[in-house]
GROMACS .gro file of C-alpha atoms in nm:
model
  271
    1MET     CA    1  -0.818  -2.291  -1.905
    2THR     CA    2  -0.686  -2.026  -1.667
    3GLU     CA    3  -0.387  -1.834  -1.798
    4LYS     CA    4  -0.066  -1.907  -1.608
    5HIS     CA    5   0.070  -1.604  -1.419
    6ALA     CA    6  -0.229  -1.392  -1.520
    7ILE     CA    7  -0.180  -1.022  -1.446
    8GLY     CA    8  -0.439  -0.758  -1.521
    9ARG     CA    9  -0.645  -0.461  -1.412
   10VAL     CA   10  -1.002  -0.480  -1.290
   11ARG     CA   11  -1.211  -0.163  -1.291
   12HIS     CA   12  -1.461  -0.079  -1.016
   13GLU     CA   13  -1.750   0.160  -0.987
   14LEU     CA   14  -1.623   0.479  -0.826
   15ARG     CA   15  -1.815   0.552  -0.507
   16ARG     CA   16  -1.766   0.791  -0.220
   17ARG     CA   17  -1.840   0.661   0.128
   18LEU     CA   18  -1.880   0.815   0.471
   19LEU     CA   19  -1.741   0.588   0.744
   20THR     CA   20  -1.705   0.599   1.121
   21VAL     CA   21  -1.409   0.496   1.334
   22THR     CA   22  -1.471   0.202   1.568
   23ALA     CA   23  -1.115   0.145   1.695
   24SER     CA   24  -0.763   0.285   1.691
   25GLU     CA   25  -0.456   0.074   1.767
   26ARG     CA   26  -0.090   0.173   1.775
   27LEU     CA   27   0.096  -0.111   1.603
   28THR     CA   28   0.436   0.049   1.656
   29PRO     CA   29   0.540   0.392   1.789
   30ASN     CA   30   0.485   0.540   1.442
   31MET     CA   31   0.215   0.321   1.287
   32LEU     CA   32  -0.153   0.351   1.372
   33ARG     CA   33  -0.424   0.106   1.267
   34ILE     CA   34  -0.771   0.256   1.227
   35THR     CA   35  -1.083   0.039   1.192
   36LEU     CA   36  -1.388   0.191   1.023
   37THR     CA   37  -1.744   0.084   0.955
   38GLY     CA   38  -2.069   0.220   0.817
   39ASP     CA   39  -2.362   0.133   0.593
   40ASP     CA   40  -2.175   0.292   0.303
   41LEU     CA   41  -1.925   0.004   0.309
   42SER     CA   42  -2.182  -0.218   0.139
   43GLY     CA   43  -2.047  -0.326  -0.199
   44PHE     CA   44  -1.689  -0.218  -0.127
   45ILE     CA   45  -1.439  -0.404  -0.347
   46SER     CA   46  -1.062  -0.420  -0.314
   47ALA     CA   47  -0.926  -0.705  -0.526
   48GLY     CA   48  -0.558  -0.607  -0.522
   49TYR     CA   49  -0.324  -0.598  -0.224
   50ASP     CA   50  -0.175  -0.266  -0.338
   51ASP     CA   51  -0.505  -0.096  -0.420
   52HIS     CA   52  -0.539   0.272  -0.338
   53ILE     CA   53  -0.834   0.456  -0.196
   54LYS     CA   54  -0.869   0.830  -0.155
   55ILE     CA   55  -0.934   0.932   0.201
   56CYS     CA   56  -1.118   1.261   0.241
   57ILE     CA   57  -0.999   1.416   0.566
   58PRO     CA   58  -1.247   1.627   0.764
   59GLU     CA   59  -1.147   1.908   0.996
   60ASN     CA   60  -1.245   1.968   1.358
   61GLY     CA   61  -1.489   1.682   1.387
   62LYS     CA   62  -1.691   1.786   1.081
   63ASP     CA   63  -1.795   1.563   0.794
   64PRO     CA   64  -1.559   1.551   0.494
   65ILE     CA   65  -1.619   1.784   0.200
   66TRP     CA   66  -1.545   1.629  -0.138
   67SER     CA   67  -1.377   1.834  -0.408
   68ALA     CA   68  -1.606   1.945  -0.689
   69SER     CA   69  -1.341   1.832  -0.938
   70LEU     CA   70  -1.403   1.464  -0.859
   71PRO     CA   71  -1.636   1.264  -1.089
   72GLY     CA   72  -1.998   1.296  -0.982
   73ALA     CA   73  -1.929   1.552  -0.709
   74ALA     CA   74  -2.167   1.841  -0.659
   75PRO     CA   75  -2.042   2.201  -0.693
   76LEU     CA   76  -1.931   2.359  -0.367
   77SER     CA   77  -2.102   2.664  -0.227
   78GLU     CA   78  -1.910   2.989  -0.238
   79GLY     CA   79  -1.647   3.004   0.035
   80VAL     CA   80  -1.659   2.629   0.106
   81VAL     CA   81  -1.317   2.460   0.093
   82ALA     CA   82  -1.284   2.093   0.003
   83SER     CA   83  -1.119   1.855   0.249
   84SER     CA   84  -0.766   1.730   0.187
   85LEU     CA   85  -0.728   1.405  -0.008
   86ARG     CA   86  -0.456   1.143   0.035
   87ASP     CA   87  -0.394   0.794  -0.108
   88PHE     CA   88  -0.394   0.494   0.126
   89THR     CA   89  -0.397   0.116   0.093
   90PRO     CA   90  -0.697  -0.077   0.226
   91ARG     CA   91  -0.510  -0.297   0.474
   92ARG     CA   92  -0.802  -0.533   0.529
   93TYR     CA   93  -1.170  -0.545   0.442
   94ASP     CA   94  -1.409  -0.779   0.622
   95PRO     CA   95  -1.751  -0.786   0.452
   96VAL     CA   96  -1.897  -1.008   0.726
   97ALA     CA   97  -1.799  -0.771   1.008
   98ASN     CA   98  -1.853  -0.472   0.775
   99GLU     CA   99  -1.511  -0.331   0.867
  100LEU     CA  100  -1.235  -0.159   0.675
  101VAL     CA  101  -0.883  -0.132   0.823
  102ILE     CA  102  -0.633   0.138   0.720
  103ASP     CA  103  -0.278   0.172   0.857
  104PHE     CA  104  -0.128   0.521   0.896
  105ALA     CA  105   0.245   0.592   0.917
  106VAL     CA  106   0.270   0.898   1.142
  107HIS     CA  107   0.630   1.011   1.107
  108GLU     CA  108   0.553   1.347   0.946
  109ALA     CA  109   0.299   1.616   1.018
  110GLY     CA  110   0.015   1.654   0.770
  111PRO     CA  111  -0.364   1.633   0.751
  112ALA     CA  112  -0.375   1.252   0.737
  113THR     CA  113  -0.137   1.217   1.032
  114ALA     CA  114  -0.324   1.479   1.234
  115TRP     CA  115  -0.654   1.305   1.167
  116ALA     CA  116  -0.523   0.957   1.253
  117VAL     CA  117  -0.357   1.066   1.576
  118SER     CA  118  -0.675   1.234   1.701
  119ALA     CA  119  -0.924   0.975   1.569
  120VAL     CA  120  -1.146   0.810   1.831
  121PRO     CA  121  -1.456   0.591   1.802
  122GLY     CA  122  -1.721   0.803   1.634
  123THR     CA  123  -1.479   1.012   1.427
  124ARG     CA  124  -1.582   1.035   1.060
  125LEU     CA  125  -1.378   0.981   0.745
  126GLY     CA  126  -1.463   0.988   0.376
  127ILE     CA  127  -1.319   0.733   0.136
  128GLY     CA  128  -1.343   0.703  -0.240
  129GLY     CA  129  -1.255   0.412  -0.464
  130PRO     CA  130  -1.058   0.213  -0.536
  131ARG     CA  131  -1.111   0.295  -0.905
  132GLY     CA  132  -0.961  -0.041  -0.991
  133SER     CA  133  -0.734  -0.323  -0.884
  134PHE     CA  134  -0.411  -0.460  -1.029
  135VAL     CA  135  -0.450  -0.835  -0.976
  136VAL     CA  136  -0.154  -1.074  -0.982
  137ALA     CA  137  -0.229  -1.447  -0.986
  138ASP     CA  138  -0.091  -1.636  -0.688
  139ASP     CA  139   0.073  -1.907  -0.896
  140PHE     CA  140   0.434  -1.785  -0.910
  141ASP     CA  141   0.700  -2.006  -0.756
  142TRP     CA  142   0.835  -1.720  -0.545
  143TYR     CA  143   0.784  -1.353  -0.467
  144VAL     CA  144   0.994  -1.055  -0.361
  145LEU     CA  145   0.827  -0.766  -0.175
  146ILE     CA  146   1.033  -0.454  -0.101
  147GLY     CA  147   0.925  -0.128   0.061
  148ASP     CA  148   0.951   0.127   0.339
  149GLU     CA  149   0.694   0.235   0.598
  150THR     CA  150   0.450   0.351   0.330
  151ALA     CA  151   0.452   0.007   0.168
  152LEU     CA  152   0.404  -0.202   0.484
  153PRO     CA  153   0.022  -0.211   0.461
  154ALA     CA  154   0.038  -0.360   0.110
  155ILE     CA  155   0.318  -0.598   0.208
  156GLY     CA  156   0.131  -0.718   0.517
  157ARG     CA  157  -0.188  -0.770   0.319
  158ARG     CA  158  -0.007  -0.966   0.045
  159LEU     CA  159   0.161  -1.189   0.303
  160GLU     CA  160  -0.176  -1.269   0.458
  161GLU     CA  161  -0.326  -1.356   0.119
  162LEU     CA  162  -0.047  -1.571  -0.034
  163ARG     CA  163  -0.104  -1.944  -0.058
  164SER     CA  164   0.063  -2.197   0.168
  165GLY     CA  165   0.409  -2.303   0.056
  166ALA     CA  166   0.488  -2.010  -0.172
  167LYS     CA  167   0.837  -1.872  -0.109
  168VAL     CA  168   0.841  -1.499  -0.037
  169PHE     CA  169   1.132  -1.266   0.035
  170VAL     CA  170   1.062  -0.934   0.208
  171ILE     CA  171   1.300  -0.640   0.243
  172ALA     CA  172   1.141  -0.376   0.465
  173THR     CA  173   1.302  -0.047   0.562
  174VAL     CA  174   1.204   0.131   0.886
  175THR     CA  175   1.366   0.369   1.133
  176SER     CA  176   1.442   0.120   1.410
  177GLU     CA  177   1.369  -0.224   1.553
  178ASP     CA  178   1.072  -0.071   1.737
  179GLU     CA  179   0.904  -0.010   1.399
  180GLN     CA  180   0.925  -0.372   1.286
  181GLN     CA  181   0.588  -0.542   1.251
  182SER     CA  182   0.481  -0.903   1.293
  183PHE     CA  183   0.302  -1.048   0.992
  184THR     CA  184   0.084  -1.357   0.959
  185SER     CA  185   0.139  -1.566   0.648
  186ARG     CA  186   0.088  -1.921   0.523
  187ALA     CA  187   0.379  -1.864   0.283
  188ASP     CA  188   0.742  -1.960   0.346
  189LEU     CA  189   0.859  -1.619   0.466
  190ASP     CA  190   1.212  -1.477   0.461
  191ILE     CA  191   1.196  -1.119   0.596
  192ARG     CA  192   1.492  -0.883   0.625
  193TRP     CA  193   1.453  -0.556   0.812
  194LEU     CA  194   1.676  -0.259   0.730
  195HIS     CA  195   1.709   0.034   0.973
  196ARG     CA  196   1.787   0.394   0.878
  197PRO     CA  197   1.692   0.740   1.002
  198LEU     CA  198   1.431   0.929   0.803
  199SER     CA  199   1.705   1.170   0.696
  200GLN     CA  200   1.846   0.881   0.487
  201ALA     CA  201   1.513   0.754   0.354
  202SER     CA  202   1.610   0.846  -0.004
  203ASP     CA  203   1.940   0.654   0.001
  204ALA     CA  204   1.904   0.356  -0.232
  205ALA     CA  205   2.241   0.193  -0.156
  206PRO     CA  206   2.144  -0.019   0.149
  207VAL     CA  207   1.827  -0.149  -0.016
  208LEU     CA  208   2.005  -0.228  -0.342
  209ALA     CA  209   2.273  -0.416  -0.147
  210ALA     CA  210   2.007  -0.620   0.035
  211ALA     CA  211   1.832  -0.697  -0.295
  212ALA     CA  212   2.160  -0.807  -0.455
  213ALA     CA  213   2.224  -1.040  -0.160
  214LEU     CA  214   1.902  -1.237  -0.215
  215ALA     CA  215   1.958  -1.593  -0.330
  216LEU     CA  216   1.659  -1.618  -0.561
  217PRO     CA  217   1.528  -1.971  -0.625
  218ASP     CA  218   1.475  -2.136  -0.959
  219GLY     CA  219   1.136  -2.102  -1.121
  220ASP     CA  220   0.918  -1.802  -1.196
  221GLY     CA  221   0.920  -1.508  -0.957
  222TYR     CA  222   0.726  -1.186  -0.921
  223VAL     CA  223   0.878  -0.871  -0.769
  224TRP     CA  224   0.679  -0.590  -0.609
  225ILE     CA  225   0.847  -0.266  -0.498
  226ALA     CA  226   0.707   0.052  -0.344
  227GLY     CA  227   0.830   0.347  -0.138
  228GLU     CA  228   1.052   0.644  -0.217
  229THR     CA  229   1.033   0.694  -0.593
  230ASP     CA  230   1.403   0.698  -0.684
  231ILE     CA  231   1.470   0.387  -0.475
  232ALA     CA  232   1.177   0.208  -0.639
  233LYS     CA  233   1.307   0.297  -0.985
  234ALA     CA  234   1.661   0.181  -0.905
  235LEU     CA  235   1.536  -0.149  -0.763
  236ARG     CA  236   1.324  -0.219  -1.069
  237GLN     CA  237   1.628  -0.159  -1.289
  238HIS     CA  238   1.829  -0.401  -1.074
  239PHE     CA  239   1.581  -0.688  -1.098
  240VAL     CA  240   1.527  -0.644  -1.472
  241THR     CA  241   1.890  -0.596  -1.575
  242GLU     CA  242   2.089  -0.779  -1.306
  243SER     CA  243   1.847  -1.056  -1.204
  244GLY     CA  244   1.701  -1.101  -1.553
  245ILE     CA  245   1.337  -1.101  -1.446
  246GLN     CA  246   1.104  -1.011  -1.730
  247LYS     CA  247   0.966  -0.660  -1.708
  248ASN     CA  248   0.600  -0.748  -1.668
  249TRP     CA  249   0.689  -0.953  -1.358
  250VAL     CA  250   0.840  -0.652  -1.180
  251LYS     CA  251   0.604  -0.384  -1.053
  252ALA     CA  252   0.753  -0.070  -0.897
  253ALA     CA  253   0.583   0.242  -0.769
  254GLY     CA  254   0.699   0.561  -0.603
  255TYR     CA  255   0.464   0.630  -0.313
  256TRP     CA  256   0.642   0.950  -0.211
  257ARG     CA  257   0.909   1.202  -0.301
  258HIS     CA  258   1.068   1.448  -0.062
  259GLY     CA  259   0.890   1.784  -0.080
  260SER     CA  260   0.593   1.651  -0.280
  261VAL     CA  261   0.235   1.621  -0.152
  262GLY     CA  262   0.001   1.344  -0.266
  263PHE     CA  263   0.275   1.196  -0.484
  264HIS     CA  264   0.246   0.868  -0.677
  265GLU     CA  265   0.457   0.750  -0.971
  266ASN     CA  266   0.461   0.416  -1.153
  267HIS     CA  267   0.789   0.288  -1.296
  268ASP     CA  268   0.640   0.015  -1.515
  269ASP     CA  269   0.614  -0.021  -1.891
  270ARG     CA  270   0.242  -0.098  -1.858
  271GLU     CA  271  -0.029   0.146  -1.955
   0.00000   0.00000   0.00000
């Protein structure tokens, strides 16, 4: 018998892949969608909607150079500098078309933004992982998904994957109406967009107010939160203490912190 509301981690073989851009699409003024392909995609697995892969960002049209500190990587020759690494969510993987889609928020300057903005068909990118997936059974009565621009790829993917009839509430924070995205979902979707300038991206008050205003249904619900780390932590506290949702049904992660590079922080009690 399948366990009700099963939640668990699945480990994957860690592989590094060299892929090639086939298309670039601007979803909104500050969100780019890049489609990649390549023989190395064979065997790619991403079982969780909030999986993370490492992208290895090449410079000046060259191939990416993996850090020697990564498992299985070869030592670098003297004077060779490894490419920058960043964490991204696999937005969509199509094994039949042999395509991987990654969405890039391009508000701030950095190696990932610079690469995405200049990427054209034929541009190369390295990816590694995911090392594993956090898999949540789609048998809850309802779901809450909350996040900012950095969380939209995971939110969009989850909405596409949820079963027909499931109730799902989304609170998404972006800079303006122009940054709102359209999502496809079989679920019963209630989406609330919040607008704020990037200078106020660490202000938890508006998001907490929107969360408190949700009229959550009866039954079992699962809450997923990602974005600025202090906001994610405050929201998790709200749902556990104010809404009374059991801790293992609330997952919260800090995807970024002002002034930090390559930041990721979990706010769960899980290992």
